[in-house]
Short mmCIF file of C-alpha atoms and ligand atoms in Angstrom, two decimals:
data_model
loop_
_atom_site.label_atom_id
_atom_site.label_comp_id
_atom_site.label_asym_id
_atom_site.label_seq_id
_atom_site.Cartn_x
_atom_site.Cartn_y
_atom_site.Cartn_z
CA MET B 1 75.13 53.41 128.13
CA ASN B 2 76.78 53.19 124.76
CA ALA B 3 76.21 49.52 123.98
CA SER B 4 79.21 48.89 121.79
CA GLY B 5 81.38 50.82 124.23
CA ALA B 6 81.71 47.56 126.12
CA GLY B 7 85.43 47.42 125.24
CA LEU B 8 87.32 46.65 122.05
CA LEU B 9 85.62 44.18 119.68
CA PRO B 10 82.50 43.59 121.79
CA THR B 11 80.68 40.49 120.54
CA ALA B 12 76.98 40.01 119.91
CA ILE B 13 74.59 37.55 118.37
CA VAL B 14 72.43 39.06 115.65
CA GLY B 15 69.17 37.16 115.98
CA SER B 16 67.64 34.04 117.41
CA LEU B 17 69.06 31.19 119.43
CA PRO B 18 67.47 27.72 119.37
CA LYS B 19 64.73 27.34 121.96
CA PRO B 20 64.75 24.53 124.55
CA SER B 21 62.98 21.40 123.33
CA TRP B 22 60.55 21.45 126.26
CA LEU B 23 59.32 24.90 125.19
CA SER B 24 59.03 24.74 121.43
CA GLU B 25 59.44 22.55 118.39
CA THR B 26 63.10 22.77 117.52
CA GLU B 27 65.39 22.84 114.48
CA LYS B 28 62.83 24.84 112.53
CA LEU B 29 62.04 28.53 112.05
CA TRP B 30 58.38 28.72 112.95
CA GLY B 31 58.27 26.09 115.70
CA ASP B 32 55.02 25.81 117.65
CA TRP B 33 55.01 26.32 121.40
CA LYS B 34 54.65 23.16 123.49
CA LEU B 35 53.18 25.01 126.48
CA SER B 36 50.24 27.37 126.87
CA GLY B 37 48.82 29.96 129.26
CA ALA B 38 50.75 30.65 132.46
CA GLU B 39 53.08 27.71 131.78
CA LEU B 40 54.09 29.28 128.47
CA VAL B 41 54.81 32.63 130.12
CA GLU B 42 56.97 30.95 132.75
CA GLY B 43 58.62 28.70 130.16
CA LYS B 44 59.60 31.68 128.00
CA GLN B 45 61.16 33.38 131.01
CA ASP B 46 63.15 30.26 131.88
CA ALA B 47 64.35 30.03 128.27
CA LEU B 48 65.38 33.68 128.34
CA ARG B 49 67.28 33.10 131.60
CA SER B 50 69.12 30.21 130.01
CA ALA B 51 69.90 32.24 126.85
CA VAL B 52 71.38 35.04 128.95
CA LEU B 53 73.43 32.62 131.07
CA GLU B 54 74.85 30.93 127.96
CA GLN B 55 75.72 34.24 126.28
CA GLU B 56 77.50 35.47 129.40
CA ARG B 57 79.44 32.29 130.09
CA ARG B 58 80.44 32.05 126.44
CA GLY B 59 81.78 35.59 126.39
CA ILE B 60 79.10 37.50 124.47
CA HIS B 61 79.36 41.16 125.52
CA ILE B 62 76.17 42.68 124.15
CA VAL B 63 73.45 40.36 125.41
CA SER B 64 70.16 39.85 123.60
CA ASP B 65 67.04 37.75 124.09
CA GLY B 66 67.86 35.22 121.37
CA GLU B 67 64.18 35.64 120.41
CA GLN B 68 63.22 33.13 123.13
CA THR B 69 59.87 34.78 123.76
CA ARG B 70 58.76 35.11 120.15
CA GLN B 71 57.93 32.70 117.41
CA HIS B 72 59.08 34.82 114.47
CA PHE B 73 61.11 38.02 114.19
CA VAL B 74 58.45 39.79 112.13
CA THR B 75 55.06 38.16 112.51
CA THR B 76 55.11 38.06 116.31
CA PHE B 77 55.35 41.88 116.29
CA ILE B 78 52.69 42.27 113.61
CA GLU B 79 50.29 39.93 115.38
CA HIS B 80 50.19 42.26 118.39
CA LEU B 81 48.92 45.21 116.36
CA SER B 82 45.30 46.10 115.81
CA GLY B 83 44.20 46.22 112.19
CA VAL B 84 45.87 42.85 111.69
CA ASP B 85 43.90 39.61 111.59
CA PHE B 86 46.36 36.97 112.66
CA GLU B 87 43.86 34.16 112.26
CA ARG B 88 43.36 35.13 108.65
CA ARG B 89 46.69 33.95 107.32
CA GLU B 90 47.58 33.99 103.70
CA THR B 91 50.45 32.36 101.89
CA VAL B 92 52.42 35.02 100.05
CA ARG B 93 55.75 35.20 98.29
CA ILE B 94 58.19 37.03 100.57
CA ARG B 95 61.61 38.57 99.77
CA ASP B 96 60.64 37.78 96.14
CA ARG B 97 61.94 34.31 96.97
CA TYR B 98 59.79 31.90 98.98
CA ASP B 99 56.22 31.36 100.16
CA ALA B 100 55.29 31.86 103.79
CA SER B 101 52.08 31.85 105.80
CA VAL B 102 51.61 35.41 107.08
CA PRO B 103 48.96 37.50 108.90
CA THR B 104 46.66 39.86 107.01
CA VAL B 105 46.19 43.63 107.40
CA VAL B 106 42.44 44.22 107.33
CA GLY B 107 42.15 47.79 108.71
CA ALA B 108 44.14 50.79 109.97
CA VAL B 109 47.14 49.49 111.93
CA SER B 110 48.01 50.70 115.43
CA ARG B 111 49.84 49.57 118.53
CA GLU B 112 47.40 49.62 121.41
CA LYS B 113 49.86 48.24 123.92
CA PRO B 114 53.59 47.52 124.08
CA VAL B 115 54.66 44.32 122.34
CA PHE B 116 58.09 43.39 123.73
CA VAL B 117 58.60 45.91 126.52
CA GLU B 118 57.81 43.51 129.39
CA ASP B 119 60.19 40.92 127.93
CA ALA B 120 62.90 43.56 127.51
CA ARG B 121 62.45 44.69 131.12
CA PHE B 122 62.86 41.08 132.22
CA LEU B 123 66.01 40.72 130.10
CA ARG B 124 67.32 43.95 131.67
CA SER B 125 66.82 42.42 135.13
CA LEU B 126 68.91 39.36 134.21
CA THR B 127 72.22 40.96 133.23
CA ASP B 128 74.46 43.95 133.91
CA ARG B 129 75.85 43.82 130.38
CA PRO B 130 74.58 46.10 127.62
CA ILE B 131 71.44 44.65 126.06
CA LYS B 132 70.25 44.67 122.47
CA TRP B 133 66.70 44.22 121.26
CA ALA B 134 65.76 43.51 117.66
CA LEU B 135 62.65 44.80 115.94
CA PRO B 136 61.65 44.20 112.35
CA GLY B 137 62.24 47.13 110.00
CA PRO B 138 59.29 48.77 108.23
CA MET B 139 60.05 47.36 104.78
CA THR B 140 60.57 43.83 106.04
CA MET B 141 57.28 44.09 107.96
CA ILE B 142 55.26 44.93 104.86
CA ASP B 143 57.07 42.19 102.99
CA THR B 144 55.98 39.64 105.62
CA LEU B 145 52.22 40.13 105.55
CA ALA B 146 49.22 40.24 103.27
CA ASP B 147 47.79 43.76 102.90
CA ARG B 148 44.06 43.91 102.18
CA HIS B 149 43.59 47.49 103.42
CA TYR B 150 46.22 50.07 102.41
CA GLY B 151 47.04 48.95 98.89
CA SER B 152 50.39 50.78 99.06
CA ARG B 153 53.61 49.32 100.40
CA GLU B 154 55.03 52.77 101.05
CA LYS B 155 51.99 54.06 102.93
CA LEU B 156 51.88 51.00 105.16
CA ALA B 157 55.65 51.23 105.76
CA TRP B 158 55.24 54.78 107.11
CA GLU B 159 52.45 53.57 109.43
CA PHE B 160 54.69 50.79 110.73
CA ALA B 161 57.61 53.21 111.15
CA THR B 162 55.52 55.33 113.52
CA ILE B 163 54.45 52.24 115.47
CA LEU B 164 58.03 50.92 115.63
CA ASN B 165 59.23 54.26 116.96
CA GLU B 166 56.69 54.11 119.81
CA GLU B 167 57.85 50.60 120.70
CA ALA B 168 61.55 51.52 120.38
CA ARG B 169 61.16 54.51 122.73
CA GLU B 170 59.55 52.27 125.35
CA LEU B 171 62.26 49.62 124.91
CA GLU B 172 64.83 52.33 125.49
CA ALA B 173 62.99 53.45 128.63
CA ALA B 174 63.02 49.80 129.80
CA GLY B 175 66.83 49.89 129.67
CA VAL B 176 67.67 48.61 126.18
CA ASP B 177 71.04 50.00 125.07
CA LEU B 178 70.99 49.04 121.42
CA ILE B 179 67.94 48.77 119.19
CA GLN B 180 68.40 46.75 116.03
CA PHE B 181 66.05 46.89 113.07
CA ASP B 182 66.07 43.80 110.85
CA GLU B 183 65.77 44.74 107.18
CA PRO B 184 66.65 41.69 105.04
CA ALA B 185 64.25 43.18 102.46
CA PHE B 186 66.91 45.88 101.83
CA ASN B 187 68.89 43.26 99.90
CA VAL B 188 65.98 42.66 97.53
CA PHE B 189 63.91 45.76 96.76
CA PHE B 190 66.52 48.32 95.78
CA ASP B 191 64.17 50.93 94.27
CA ASP B 192 62.03 50.92 97.40
CA VAL B 193 65.13 51.19 99.61
CA ARG B 194 66.12 54.36 97.78
CA ASP B 195 62.62 55.85 97.45
CA TRP B 196 61.33 55.32 101.00
CA GLY B 197 63.08 52.39 102.72
CA VAL B 198 65.86 54.31 104.45
CA ALA B 199 63.52 57.22 105.22
CA THR B 200 61.00 54.96 106.98
CA LEU B 201 63.83 53.24 108.86
CA GLU B 202 65.08 56.62 110.10
CA ARG B 203 61.53 57.46 111.17
CA ALA B 204 61.42 54.22 113.19
CA ALA B 205 64.69 55.22 114.93
CA GLU B 206 63.82 58.91 115.36
CA GLY B 207 64.73 60.57 118.66
CA LEU B 208 66.33 57.50 120.26
CA ARG B 209 69.29 57.92 122.62
CA ALA B 210 69.98 54.19 122.50
CA GLU B 211 72.34 53.17 119.72
CA THR B 212 70.58 52.04 116.58
CA ALA B 213 71.53 49.30 114.17
CA VAL B 214 70.16 48.02 110.89
CA HIS B 215 70.71 44.35 110.09
CA ILE B 216 70.67 43.43 106.41
CA CYS B 217 71.32 39.88 105.33
CA TYR B 218 70.72 37.15 102.81
CA GLY B 219 68.36 35.27 105.08
CA TYR B 220 68.54 32.31 107.43
CA GLY B 221 70.05 28.99 106.51
CA ILE B 222 66.89 27.54 104.98
CA ALA B 223 66.75 25.81 101.59
CA ALA B 224 65.02 28.72 99.75
CA ASN B 225 67.76 31.11 100.84
CA THR B 226 70.61 28.69 100.24
CA GLU B 227 69.31 28.05 96.71
CA TRP B 228 68.91 31.79 96.06
CA LYS B 229 72.44 32.44 97.26
CA ALA B 230 73.70 29.87 94.76
CA THR B 231 72.27 32.04 91.94
CA LEU B 232 73.99 35.25 93.04
CA GLY B 233 77.33 34.53 91.41
CA SER B 234 80.83 34.83 92.78
CA GLU B 235 80.48 38.40 94.08
CA TRP B 236 77.46 39.44 96.12
CA ARG B 237 77.24 43.20 95.58
CA GLN B 238 73.69 43.79 96.90
CA TYR B 239 74.99 45.91 99.81
CA GLU B 240 76.33 48.35 97.23
CA GLU B 241 72.76 49.61 96.83
CA SER B 242 71.89 50.29 100.47
CA PHE B 243 75.26 51.11 102.07
CA PRO B 244 75.80 54.59 100.53
CA LEU B 245 72.27 55.55 101.64
CA LEU B 246 72.85 54.19 105.14
CA GLN B 247 76.19 55.97 105.37
CA ARG B 248 74.30 59.25 105.06
CA SER B 249 71.52 58.12 107.42
CA SER B 250 71.03 58.65 111.16
CA ILE B 251 71.51 54.92 111.92
CA ASP B 252 74.64 54.24 114.05
CA ILE B 253 75.52 50.64 113.20
CA VAL B 254 75.28 48.55 110.04
CA SER B 255 75.04 44.78 110.56
CA LEU B 256 75.98 42.56 107.64
CA GLU B 257 76.54 38.94 106.70
CA SER B 258 80.08 37.87 105.92
CA GLN B 259 81.26 34.38 106.94
CA HIS B 260 80.91 31.94 104.00
CA SER B 261 79.19 34.60 101.92
CA HIS B 262 80.52 36.10 98.71
CA VAL B 263 80.21 39.68 99.93
CA PRO B 264 83.35 41.58 98.89
CA MET B 265 84.83 42.97 102.12
CA ASP B 266 85.73 46.29 100.53
CA LEU B 267 82.00 47.17 100.26
CA ILE B 268 82.28 48.01 103.97
CA GLU B 269 84.08 51.17 102.96
CA LEU B 270 80.72 52.41 101.67
CA VAL B 271 79.53 52.86 105.28
CA ARG B 272 82.69 54.69 106.37
CA GLY B 273 82.21 56.37 109.74
CA LYS B 274 79.51 53.95 110.89
CA LYS B 275 80.03 51.10 113.31
CA VAL B 276 79.99 47.69 111.63
CA MET B 277 78.48 44.54 113.12
CA LEU B 278 80.13 41.84 111.06
CA GLY B 279 78.74 38.32 110.79
CA ALA B 280 81.77 36.10 111.36
CA ILE B 281 79.75 32.95 112.11
CA ASP B 282 77.85 31.04 109.41
CA VAL B 283 74.37 29.98 110.54
CA ALA B 284 73.65 27.75 107.54
CA THR B 285 75.94 24.91 108.60
CA ASP B 286 76.24 22.71 111.68
CA GLU B 287 80.00 22.85 111.36
CA VAL B 288 81.38 25.05 114.14
CA GLU B 289 83.98 27.61 113.11
CA THR B 290 87.38 27.41 114.76
CA PRO B 291 88.49 30.50 116.70
CA GLU B 292 91.27 30.94 114.12
CA GLU B 293 88.73 31.01 111.27
CA VAL B 294 86.79 33.74 113.08
CA ALA B 295 90.01 35.65 113.75
CA HIS B 296 90.94 35.41 110.07
CA THR B 297 87.60 36.96 109.04
CA LEU B 298 87.98 39.75 111.60
CA ARG B 299 91.55 40.54 110.52
CA ARG B 300 90.32 40.90 106.94
CA VAL B 301 87.54 43.29 107.86
CA LEU B 302 89.92 45.43 109.90
CA HIS B 303 91.40 46.62 106.60
CA PHE B 304 88.12 48.41 105.98
CA VAL B 305 86.85 49.48 109.42
CA ASP B 306 88.54 50.89 112.51
CA ALA B 307 88.87 48.41 115.38
CA GLU B 308 86.95 50.84 117.62
CA LYS B 309 83.99 50.53 115.29
CA LEU B 310 83.88 46.75 114.82
CA ILE B 311 81.36 44.51 116.58
CA PRO B 312 82.02 40.81 115.77
CA SER B 313 78.74 38.92 115.51
CA THR B 314 76.98 35.88 114.09
CA ASN B 315 75.51 36.10 110.61
CA CYS B 316 71.89 35.92 111.62
CA GLY B 317 69.27 33.75 113.30
CA MET B 318 70.44 30.45 114.79
CA ALA B 319 66.96 29.08 115.62
CA PRO B 320 67.09 26.20 113.11
CA LEU B 321 70.45 24.90 114.37
CA PRO B 322 70.83 22.10 116.93
CA ARG B 323 71.15 23.87 120.29
CA ARG B 324 74.60 22.47 121.04
CA VAL B 325 75.91 23.79 117.71
CA ALA B 326 74.53 27.29 118.31
CA LEU B 327 76.10 27.43 121.77
CA GLU B 328 79.47 26.25 120.47
CA LYS B 329 79.30 28.85 117.69
CA MET B 330 78.96 31.58 120.34
CA SER B 331 82.07 30.27 122.06
CA ALA B 332 83.94 30.25 118.73
CA LEU B 333 82.92 33.85 118.06
CA SER B 334 84.20 34.97 121.46
CA ALA B 335 87.45 33.03 121.17
CA GLY B 336 88.11 34.41 117.68
CA ALA B 337 87.46 37.98 118.80
CA ALA B 338 89.77 37.43 121.79
CA ILE B 339 92.61 36.36 119.50
CA VAL B 340 92.32 39.54 117.44
CA ARG B 341 91.84 41.73 120.52
CA ASP B 342 95.16 40.43 121.86
CA GLU B 343 96.86 41.16 118.55
CA LEU B 344 95.61 44.75 118.64
CA ARG B 345 97.04 45.40 122.08
ZN1 ZN C 401 69.55 38.18 109.10
#
């Protein structure tokens, strides 16, 4: 199935949803689980069921897991690989911006067993709608760990690209329609993006029949990111670096941040021909957008992308938001897309 062929302006969430408070610490990014063992496995499945139900009843067309079964969009994947010591955590500066506690690469990395495939199969069993699964991109992976083995960001990125491709192929076989690679690092390390970033991303997506997306953003709504954004001036032109390269790449969909950002809309013309997943919901505020606000954003972007190629979405991960707010934001996204869909008829 062609995931974004779900009709005109199919909606999607980009990343996480808040987890239930009985499962995990809430309103934070790296919340600890409150259950363990078999209870944790069952709890994650119940949370996933609830996330699917809420997306469907709130009109989200391309359903995803809301990251209910993982703690972090990068480290949970890395922790499942051999060659990584996840008990040996180091605090490193990531995205050139803030310090985070991350696992350490201590030997050759490999994927001895699937990481998310069981969870994806379970998600597939819960809905008839197209499903999307997000994986970290190679560059963002190496920027979210401590490397004490390879000594080369590029070399390690190629290793991860191969591993990601194995996982992506199995996710596709499990029924995933759209595989999204999260590459927030593409908005930071421009030389690396040009030299090997896009090439390793294409390697990760090689040979897939599922649609492929790359999500590039300015980070979640945490203080370090909000403060960084305040230094970027009145026009955020970072996408200008990666978009021309992605336009020529094999990736089908480019996912970007828009609502309440200072990204000039006309930069979208740089990915002409690609599908665009546009973040029309701000995740850095508890204030819920009105449907008309969402519609306004979508009307503006339609000057730069064909309606057939637009996928209205949230900006990014909603994990730190109060649960009620995140759910209402999904409803606002759907209602805003519906307004514009009617206008296009
Ligand atoms: Zn993001």
